[in-house]
PDB file of C-alpha atoms in Angstrom:
ATOM      1  CA  UNK I   1     241.057-134.317 -50.855  1.00  0.00           C
ATOM      2  CA  UNK I   2     242.585-131.642 -53.070  1.00  0.00           C
ATOM      3  CA  UNK I   3     245.540-131.207 -50.739  1.00  0.00           C
ATOM      4  CA  UNK I   4     246.193-134.928 -50.668  1.00  0.00           C
ATOM      5  CA  UNK I   5     246.096-135.083 -54.459  1.00  0.00           C
ATOM      6  CA  UNK I   6     248.474-132.137 -54.802  1.00  0.00           C
ATOM      7  CA  UNK I   7     250.812-133.615 -52.180  1.00  0.00           C
ATOM      8  CA  UNK I   8     250.848-136.922 -54.054  1.00  0.00           C
ATOM      9  CA  UNK I   9     251.582-135.198 -57.326  1.00  0.00           C
ATOM     10  CA  UNK I  10     254.380-133.171 -55.730  1.00  0.00           C
ATOM     11  CA  UNK I  11     256.001-136.171 -54.077  1.00  0.00           C
ATOM     12  CA  UNK I  12     255.766-138.421 -57.126  1.00  0.00           C
ATOM     13  CA  UNK I  13     258.667-136.769 -58.936  1.00  0.00           C
ATOM     14  CA  UNK I  14     260.878-137.020 -55.864  1.00  0.00           C
ATOM     15  CA  UNK I  15     260.228-140.713 -55.630  1.00  0.00           C
ATOM     16  CA  UNK I  16     261.053-141.123 -59.263  1.00  0.00           C
ATOM     17  CA  UNK I  17     264.237-139.025 -58.962  1.00  0.00           C
ATOM     18  CA  UNK I  18     265.490-141.006 -56.024  1.00  0.00           C
ATOM     19  CA  UNK I  19     267.244-143.653 -57.988  1.00  0.00           C
ATOM     20  CA  UNK I  20     270.078-145.986 -57.260  1.00  0.00           C
ATOM     21  CA  UNK I  21     273.697-144.821 -57.288  1.00  0.00           C
ATOM     22  CA  UNK I  22     275.342-144.507 -60.553  1.00  0.00           C
ATOM     23  CA  UNK I  23     272.169-144.508 -62.453  1.00  0.00           C
ATOM     24  CA  UNK I  24     271.721-141.987 -65.096  1.00  0.00           C
ATOM     25  CA  UNK I  25     269.260-139.218 -64.247  1.00  0.00           C
ATOM     26  CA  UNK I  26     268.537-137.854 -67.616  1.00  0.00           C
ATOM     27  CA  UNK I  27     264.733-138.056 -67.461  1.00  0.00           C
ATOM     28  CA  UNK I  28     262.288-135.242 -68.151  1.00  0.00           C
ATOM     29  CA  UNK I  29     259.790-136.469 -65.570  1.00  0.00           C
ATOM     30  CA  UNK I  30     259.909-133.276 -63.558  1.00  0.00           C
ATOM     31  CA  UNK I  31     258.972-131.129 -66.535  1.00  0.00           C
ATOM     32  CA  UNK I  32     256.177-133.498 -67.504  1.00  0.00           C
ATOM     33  CA  UNK I  33     254.797-133.543 -63.974  1.00  0.00           C
ATOM     34  CA  UNK I  34     254.832-129.761 -63.750  1.00  0.00           C
ATOM     35  CA  UNK I  35     253.159-129.534 -67.162  1.00  0.00           C
ATOM     36  CA  UNK I  36     250.467-132.014 -66.035  1.00  0.00           C
ATOM     37  CA  UNK I  37     249.811-130.063 -62.846  1.00  0.00           C
ATOM     38  CA  UNK I  38     249.490-126.841 -64.831  1.00  0.00           C
ATOM     39  CA  UNK I  39     247.170-128.542 -67.348  1.00  0.00           C
ATOM     40  CA  UNK I  40     245.023-129.988 -64.550  1.00  0.00           C
ATOM     41  CA  UNK I  41     244.819-126.553 -62.909  1.00  0.00           C
ATOM     42  CA  UNK I  42     243.775-124.871 -66.166  1.00  0.00           C
ATOM     43  CA  UNK I  43     241.153-127.546 -66.848  1.00  0.00           C
ATOM     44  CA  UNK I  44     239.894-127.192 -63.272  1.00  0.00           C
ATOM     45  CA  UNK I  45     239.798-123.400 -63.614  1.00  0.00           C
ATOM     46  CA  UNK I  46     237.870-123.559 -66.907  1.00  0.00           C
ATOM     47  CA  UNK I  47     235.469-126.423 -66.054  1.00  0.00           C
ATOM     48  CA  UNK I  48     234.936-126.023 -62.290  1.00  0.00           C
ATOM     49  CA  UNK I  49     232.065-123.517 -62.618  1.00  0.00           C
ATOM     50  CA  UNK I  50     230.402-125.522 -65.354  1.00  0.00           C
ATOM     51  CA  UNK I  51     230.745-128.762 -63.380  1.00  0.00           C
ATOM     52  CA  UNK I  52     229.408-127.090 -60.237  1.00  0.00           C
ATOM     53  CA  UNK I  53     226.511-125.612 -62.228  1.00  0.00           C
ATOM     54  CA  UNK I  54     225.816-128.991 -63.859  1.00  0.00           C
ATOM     55  CA  UNK I  55     225.779-130.813 -60.539  1.00  0.00           C
ATOM     56  CA  UNK I  56     223.758-128.034 -58.885  1.00  0.00           C
ATOM     57  CA  UNK I  57     221.231-128.205 -61.739  1.00  0.00           C
ATOM     58  CA  UNK I  58     221.157-131.969 -61.505  1.00  0.00           C
ATOM     59  CA  UNK I  59     220.608-131.745 -57.753  1.00  0.00           C
ATOM     60  CA  UNK I  60     217.833-129.212 -58.284  1.00  0.00           C
ATOM     61  CA  UNK I  61     216.138-131.382 -60.920  1.00  0.00           C
ATOM     62  CA  UNK I  62     216.356-134.437 -58.667  1.00  0.00           C
ATOM     63  CA  UNK I  63     214.947-132.376 -55.768  1.00  0.00           C
ATOM     64  CA  UNK I  64     212.126-131.101 -58.011  1.00  0.00           C
ATOM     65  CA  UNK I  65     211.344-134.654 -59.089  1.00  0.00           C
ATOM     66  CA  UNK I  66     211.385-135.782 -55.458  1.00  0.00           C
ATOM     67  CA  UNK I  67     209.058-132.918 -54.477  1.00  0.00           C
ATOM     68  CA  UNK I  68     206.738-133.838 -57.329  1.00  0.00           C
ATOM     69  CA  UNK I  69     206.647-137.473 -56.192  1.00  0.00           C
ATOM     70  CA  UNK I  70     206.022-136.386 -52.599  1.00  0.00           C
ATOM     71  CA  UNK I  71     203.162-134.138 -53.721  1.00  0.00           C
ATOM     72  CA  UNK I  72     201.686-137.027 -55.676  1.00  0.00           C
ATOM     73  CA  UNK I  73     202.092-139.261 -52.634  1.00  0.00           C
ATOM     74  CA  UNK I  74     200.345-136.707 -50.406  1.00  0.00           C
ATOM     75  CA  UNK I  75     197.506-136.362 -52.914  1.00  0.00           C
ATOM     76  CA  UNK I  76     197.167-140.139 -53.067  1.00  0.00           C
ATOM     77  CA  UNK I  77     197.121-140.385 -49.282  1.00  0.00           C
ATOM     78  CA  UNK I  78     194.441-137.694 -49.102  1.00  0.00           C
ATOM     79  CA  UNK I  79     192.373-139.573 -51.660  1.00  0.00           C
ATOM     80  CA  UNK I  80     192.757-142.777 -49.648  1.00  0.00           C
ATOM     81  CA  UNK I  81     191.692-140.958 -46.474  1.00  0.00           C
ATOM     82  CA  UNK I  82     188.705-139.416 -48.278  1.00  0.00           C
ATOM     83  CA  UNK I  83     187.743-142.804 -49.646  1.00  0.00           C
ATOM     84  CA  UNK I  84     188.008-144.306 -46.156  1.00  0.00           C
ATOM     85  CA  UNK I  85     185.792-141.537 -44.763  1.00  0.00           C
ATOM     86  CA  UNK I  86     183.256-142.064 -47.538  1.00  0.00           C
ATOM     87  CA  UNK I  87     183.337-145.797 -46.847  1.00  0.00           C
ATOM     88  CA  UNK I  88     182.613-145.191 -43.158  1.00  0.00           C
ATOM     89  CA  UNK I  89     179.773-142.829 -44.066  1.00  0.00           C
ATOM     90  CA  UNK I  90     178.391-145.402 -46.487  1.00  0.00           C
ATOM     91  CA  UNK I  91     178.545-148.076 -43.781  1.00  0.00           C
ATOM     92  CA  UNK I  92     176.689-145.797 -41.353  1.00  0.00           C
ATOM     93  CA  UNK I  93     174.098-145.003 -44.011  1.00  0.00           C
ATOM     94  CA  UNK I  94     173.681-148.692 -44.809  1.00  0.00           C
ATOM     95  CA  UNK I  95     173.174-149.474 -41.118  1.00  0.00           C
ATOM     96  CA  UNK I  96     170.578-146.698 -40.857  1.00  0.00           C
ATOM     97  CA  UNK I  97     168.793-148.010 -43.938  1.00  0.00           C
ATOM     98  CA  UNK I  98     168.765-151.533 -42.487  1.00  0.00           C
ATOM     99  CA  UNK I  99     167.396-150.250 -39.173  1.00  0.00           C
ATOM    100  CA  UNK I 100     164.727-148.209 -40.969  1.00  0.00           C
ATOM    101  CA  UNK I 101     163.803-151.212 -43.078  1.00  0.00           C
ATOM    102  CA  UNK I 102     163.448-153.356 -39.939  1.00  0.00           C
ATOM    103  CA  UNK I 103     161.228-150.704 -38.374  1.00  0.00           C
ATOM    104  CA  UNK I 104     159.158-150.467 -41.555  1.00  0.00           C
ATOM    105  CA  UNK I 105     158.836-154.248 -41.700  1.00  0.00           C
ATOM    106  CA  UNK I 106     157.603-154.336 -38.106  1.00  0.00           C
ATOM    107  CA  UNK I 107     155.044-151.606 -38.768  1.00  0.00           C
ATOM    108  CA  UNK I 108     153.873-153.316 -41.963  1.00  0.00           C
ATOM    109  CA  UNK I 109     153.552-156.626 -40.099  1.00  0.00           C
ATOM    110  CA  UNK I 110     151.496-154.913 -37.414  1.00  0.00           C
ATOM    111  CA  UNK I 111     149.230-153.217 -39.967  1.00  0.00           C
ATOM    112  CA  UNK I 112     148.737-156.479 -41.843  1.00  0.00           C
ATOM    113  CA  UNK I 113     148.008-158.339 -38.599  1.00  0.00           C
ATOM    114  CA  UNK I 114     145.495-155.645 -37.579  1.00  0.00           C
ATOM    115  CA  UNK I 115     143.856-155.794 -41.012  1.00  0.00           C
ATOM    116  CA  UNK I 116     143.680-159.594 -40.866  1.00  0.00           C
ATOM    117  CA  UNK I 117     142.193-159.471 -37.357  1.00  0.00           C
ATOM    118  CA  UNK I 118     139.592-156.929 -38.512  1.00  0.00           C
ATOM    119  CA  UNK I 119     138.745-159.061 -41.544  1.00  0.00           C
ATOM    120  CA  UNK I 120     138.417-162.159 -39.361  1.00  0.00           C
ATOM    121  CA  UNK I 121     136.113-160.225 -37.003  1.00  0.00           C
ATOM    122  CA  UNK I 122     134.012-159.061 -39.983  1.00  0.00           C
ATOM    123  CA  UNK I 123     133.848-162.576 -41.389  1.00  0.00           C
ATOM    124  CA  UNK I 124     132.926-163.951 -37.954  1.00  0.00           C
ATOM    125  CA  UNK I 125     130.160-161.348 -37.591  1.00  0.00           C
ATOM    126  CA  UNK I 126     128.935-162.072 -41.115  1.00  0.00           C
ATOM    127  CA  UNK I 127     128.971-165.795 -40.362  1.00  0.00           C
ATOM    128  CA  UNK I 128     126.919-165.277 -37.209  1.00  0.00           C
ATOM    129  CA  UNK I 129     124.384-163.191 -39.127  1.00  0.00           C
ATOM    130  CA  UNK I 130     124.270-165.784 -41.890  1.00  0.00           C
ATOM    131  CA  UNK I 131     123.684-168.531 -39.309  1.00  0.00           C
ATOM    132  CA  UNK I 132     120.817-166.500 -37.798  1.00  0.00           C
ATOM    133  CA  UNK I 133     119.285-165.926 -41.220  1.00  0.00           C
ATOM    134  CA  UNK I 134     119.616-169.568 -42.212  1.00  0.00           C
ATOM    135  CA  UNK I 135     118.237-170.673 -38.835  1.00  0.00           C
ATOM    136  CA  UNK I 136     115.200-168.440 -39.206  1.00  0.00           C
ATOM    137  CA  UNK I 137     114.709-169.689 -42.798  1.00  0.00           C
ATOM    138  CA  UNK I 138     114.925-173.254 -41.601  1.00  0.00           C
ATOM    139  CA  UNK I 139     112.437-172.542 -38.795  1.00  0.00           C
ATOM    140  CA  UNK I 140     110.023-170.915 -41.223  1.00  0.00           C
ATOM    141  CA  UNK I 141     110.360-173.790 -43.624  1.00  0.00           C
ATOM    142  CA  UNK I 142     109.806-176.388 -40.907  1.00  0.00           C
ATOM    143  CA  UNK I 143     106.839-174.448 -39.525  1.00  0.00           C
ATOM    144  CA  UNK I 144     105.468-174.130 -43.021  1.00  0.00           C
ATOM    145  CA  UNK I 145     105.917-177.860 -43.692  1.00  0.00           C
ATOM    146  CA  UNK I 146     104.359-178.803 -40.340  1.00  0.00           C
ATOM    147  CA  UNK I 147     101.430-176.498 -40.933  1.00  0.00           C
ATOM    148  CA  UNK I 148     100.932-177.796 -44.399  1.00  0.00           C
ATOM    149  CA  UNK I 149     101.053-181.353 -43.169  1.00  0.00           C
ATOM    150  CA  UNK I 150      98.613-180.545 -40.414  1.00  0.00           C
ATOM    151  CA  UNK I 151      96.330-178.670 -42.731  1.00  0.00           C
ATOM    152  CA  UNK I 152      96.417-181.284 -45.399  1.00  0.00           C
ATOM    153  CA  UNK I 153      95.844-184.184 -43.087  1.00  0.00           C
ATOM    154  CA  UNK I 154      92.344-185.317 -42.264  1.00  0.00           C
ATOM    155  CA  UNK I 155      93.116-185.985 -38.622  1.00  0.00           C
ATOM    156  CA  UNK I 156      92.974-182.371 -37.620  1.00  0.00           C
ATOM    157  CA  UNK I 157      89.922-180.488 -38.464  1.00  0.00           C
ATOM    158  CA  UNK I 158      90.219-176.812 -38.108  1.00  0.00           C
ATOM    159  CA  UNK I 159      87.592-174.404 -38.975  1.00  0.00           C
ATOM    160  CA  UNK I 160      88.165-171.222 -40.763  1.00  0.00           C
ATOM    161  CA  UNK I 161      87.731-169.255 -37.551  1.00  0.00           C
ATOM    162  CA  UNK I 162      90.275-171.272 -35.585  1.00  0.00           C
ATOM    163  CA  UNK I 163      92.803-170.877 -38.363  1.00  0.00           C
ATOM    164  CA  UNK I 164      92.225-167.122 -38.441  1.00  0.00           C
ATOM    165  CA  UNK I 165      92.756-166.932 -34.663  1.00  0.00           C
ATOM    166  CA  UNK I 166      96.003-168.874 -34.896  1.00  0.00           C
ATOM    167  CA  UNK I 167      97.299-166.576 -37.628  1.00  0.00           C
ATOM    168  CA  UNK I 168      96.222-163.479 -35.655  1.00  0.00           C
ATOM    169  CA  UNK I 169      98.022-164.749 -32.572  1.00  0.00           C
ATOM    170  CA  UNK I 170     101.100-165.463 -34.604  1.00  0.00           C
ATOM    171  CA  UNK I 171     101.115-162.052 -36.231  1.00  0.00           C
ATOM    172  CA  UNK I 172     100.425-160.157 -33.039  1.00  0.00           C
TER     173      UNK I 172
END
Protein backbone atom coordinates (compact mmCIF):
# COMPACT_ATOMS: atom_id res chain seq x y z
CA UNK A 1 0.00 0.00 0.00
CA UNK A 2 2.84 2.36 0.87
CA UNK A 3 4.65 1.59 -2.37
CA UNK A 4 1.53 2.23 -4.41
CA UNK A 5 0.99 5.56 -2.66
CA UNK A 6 4.60 6.62 -3.22
CA UNK A 7 4.44 5.52 -6.86
CA UNK A 8 1.27 7.56 -7.36
CA UNK A 9 2.83 10.60 -5.75
CA UNK A 10 5.95 10.24 -7.90
CA UNK A 11 4.03 9.84 -11.14
CA UNK A 12 1.60 12.68 -10.45
CA UNK A 13 4.10 15.41 -11.27
CA UNK A 14 5.05 13.73 -14.54
CA UNK A 15 1.45 13.63 -15.60
CA UNK A 16 1.07 17.26 -14.76
CA UNK A 17 4.29 18.21 -16.59
CA UNK A 18 3.27 16.40 -19.72
CA UNK A 19 1.38 19.22 -21.27
CA UNK A 20 0.47 20.12 -24.78
CA UNK A 21 2.98 21.66 -27.18
CA UNK A 22 3.62 25.26 -26.87
CA UNK A 23 2.17 25.50 -23.48
CA UNK A 24 4.03 27.36 -20.91
CA UNK A 25 5.64 25.19 -18.24
CA UNK A 26 6.27 27.69 -15.58
CA UNK A 27 4.57 25.85 -12.70
CA UNK A 28 6.08 25.04 -9.32
CA UNK A 29 4.20 21.75 -9.01
CA UNK A 30 7.35 19.68 -8.75
CA UNK A 31 8.64 21.65 -5.79
CA UNK A 32 5.27 21.50 -4.07
CA UNK A 33 5.01 17.76 -4.61
CA UNK A 34 8.48 17.16 -3.23
CA UNK A 35 7.70 19.39 -0.24
CA UNK A 36 4.46 17.44 0.39
CA UNK A 37 6.27 14.11 0.23
CA UNK A 38 8.89 15.37 2.68
CA UNK A 39 6.17 16.73 4.99
CA UNK A 40 4.25 13.43 4.84
CA UNK A 41 7.45 11.52 5.63
CA UNK A 42 8.25 13.74 8.62
CA UNK A 43 4.70 13.44 9.94
CA UNK A 44 4.85 9.67 9.45
CA UNK A 45 8.23 9.51 11.20
CA UNK A 46 7.00 11.57 14.17
CA UNK A 47 3.50 10.04 14.55
CA UNK A 48 4.01 6.42 13.41
CA UNK A 49 5.10 5.13 16.84
CA UNK A 50 2.35 7.02 18.61
CA UNK A 51 -0.28 5.78 16.14
CA UNK A 52 1.00 2.21 16.43
CA UNK A 53 1.00 2.49 20.24
CA UNK A 54 -2.52 3.99 20.19
CA UNK A 55 -3.88 1.24 17.97
CA UNK A 56 -2.00 -1.45 19.93
CA UNK A 57 -3.45 -0.05 23.17
CA UNK A 58 -6.88 0.12 21.62
CA UNK A 59 -6.55 -3.47 20.43
CA UNK A 60 -5.41 -4.54 23.89
CA UNK A 61 -8.31 -2.74 25.58
CA UNK A 62 -10.80 -4.30 23.16
CA UNK A 63 -9.21 -7.73 23.77
CA UNK A 64 -9.40 -7.17 27.55
CA UNK A 65 -13.05 -6.18 27.24
CA UNK A 66 -13.72 -9.25 25.10
CA UNK A 67 -11.96 -11.48 27.64
CA UNK A 68 -14.00 -9.92 30.42
CA UNK A 69 -17.24 -10.57 28.53
CA UNK A 70 -16.16 -14.14 27.81
CA UNK A 71 -15.37 -14.70 31.49
CA UNK A 72 -18.78 -13.32 32.41
CA UNK A 73 -20.37 -15.58 29.80
CA UNK A 74 -18.54 -18.63 31.19
CA UNK A 75 -19.60 -17.74 34.73
CA UNK A 76 -23.19 -17.34 33.57
CA UNK A 77 -23.08 -20.68 31.77
CA UNK A 78 -21.69 -22.35 34.89
CA UNK A 79 -24.47 -20.82 36.96
CA UNK A 80 -27.05 -22.08 34.45
CA UNK A 81 -25.52 -25.57 34.57
CA UNK A 82 -25.49 -25.50 38.39
CA UNK A 83 -29.09 -24.35 38.42
CA UNK A 84 -30.02 -27.16 36.02
CA UNK A 85 -28.26 -29.70 38.25
CA UNK A 86 -30.03 -28.34 41.32
CA UNK A 87 -33.33 -28.50 39.45
CA UNK A 88 -32.72 -32.16 38.58
CA UNK A 89 -31.80 -32.90 42.19
CA UNK A 90 -34.93 -31.11 43.37
CA UNK A 91 -37.05 -33.14 40.95
CA UNK A 92 -35.49 -36.38 42.22
CA UNK A 93 -36.06 -35.29 45.81
CA UNK A 94 -39.66 -34.37 45.04
CA UNK A 95 -40.23 -37.78 43.44
CA UNK A 96 -38.72 -39.49 46.49
CA UNK A 97 -40.93 -37.44 48.79
CA UNK A 98 -44.01 -38.35 46.75
CA UNK A 99 -43.08 -42.04 46.83
CA UNK A 100 -42.47 -41.89 50.59
CA UNK A 101 -45.77 -40.11 51.09
CA UNK A 102 -47.57 -42.81 49.08
CA UNK A 103 -45.90 -45.50 51.18
CA UNK A 104 -46.82 -43.65 54.38
CA UNK A 105 -50.41 -43.25 53.19
CA UNK A 106 -50.65 -46.98 52.49
CA UNK A 107 -49.25 -47.86 55.92
CA UNK A 108 -51.58 -45.38 57.63
CA UNK A 109 -54.55 -46.81 55.71
CA UNK A 110 -53.57 -50.31 56.80
CA UNK A 111 -53.18 -49.26 60.44
CA UNK A 112 -56.52 -47.47 60.39
CA UNK A 113 -58.20 -50.47 58.74
CA UNK A 114 -56.67 -52.80 61.35
CA UNK A 115 -57.79 -50.50 64.16
CA UNK A 116 -61.30 -50.29 62.72
CA UNK A 117 -61.46 -54.08 62.35
CA UNK A 118 -60.30 -54.52 65.95
CA UNK A 119 -62.87 -51.99 67.17
CA UNK A 120 -65.62 -53.73 65.19
CA UNK A 121 -64.56 -57.07 66.71
CA UNK A 122 -64.63 -55.52 70.21
CA UNK A 123 -68.03 -53.97 69.58
CA UNK A 124 -69.33 -57.27 68.19
CA UNK A 125 -68.04 -59.13 71.26
CA UNK A 126 -69.52 -56.50 73.56
CA UNK A 127 -72.83 -56.74 71.70
CA UNK A 128 -72.88 -60.51 72.10
CA UNK A 129 -72.19 -60.20 75.82
CA UNK A 130 -74.85 -57.52 76.14
CA UNK A 131 -77.35 -59.77 74.33
CA UNK A 132 -76.51 -62.63 76.73
CA UNK A 133 -76.93 -60.36 79.74
CA UNK A 134 -80.20 -58.94 78.48
CA UNK A 135 -81.45 -62.43 77.59
CA UNK A 136 -80.67 -63.72 81.06
CA UNK A 137 -82.35 -60.64 82.60
CA UNK A 138 -85.39 -61.20 80.46
CA UNK A 139 -85.48 -64.89 81.43
CA UNK A 140 -85.20 -64.02 85.11
CA UNK A 141 -87.91 -61.43 84.80
CA UNK A 142 -90.24 -63.80 82.96
CA UNK A 143 -89.54 -66.58 85.45
CA UNK A 144 -90.13 -64.15 88.27
CA UNK A 145 -93.41 -62.94 86.73
CA UNK A 146 -94.58 -66.51 86.06
CA UNK A 147 -93.72 -67.57 89.58
CA UNK A 148 -95.43 -64.59 91.04
CA UNK A 149 -98.50 -65.23 88.97
CA UNK A 150 -98.49 -68.86 89.97
CA UNK A 151 -97.92 -68.06 93.59
CA UNK A 152 -100.52 -65.37 93.70
CA UNK A 153 -103.17 -67.36 91.94
CA UNK A 154 -105.53 -69.55 93.89
CA UNK A 155 -105.49 -72.35 91.34
CA UNK A 156 -102.16 -73.70 92.44
CA UNK A 157 -101.76 -74.54 96.00
CA UNK A 158 -98.26 -75.13 97.07
CA UNK A 159 -97.20 -75.81 100.51
CA UNK A 160 -94.24 -74.32 102.15
CA UNK A 161 -92.33 -77.58 101.81
CA UNK A 162 -92.95 -77.94 98.08
CA UNK A 163 -91.84 -74.38 97.50
CA UNK A 164 -88.66 -74.98 99.49
CA UNK A 165 -87.91 -78.10 97.42
CA UNK A 166 -88.40 -76.21 94.17
CA UNK A 167 -86.04 -73.45 95.31
CA UNK A 168 -83.47 -76.03 96.50
CA UNK A 169 -83.61 -77.80 93.15
CA UNK A 170 -83.21 -74.52 91.35
CA UNK A 171 -80.25 -73.45 93.44
CA UNK A 172 -78.50 -76.80 93.28
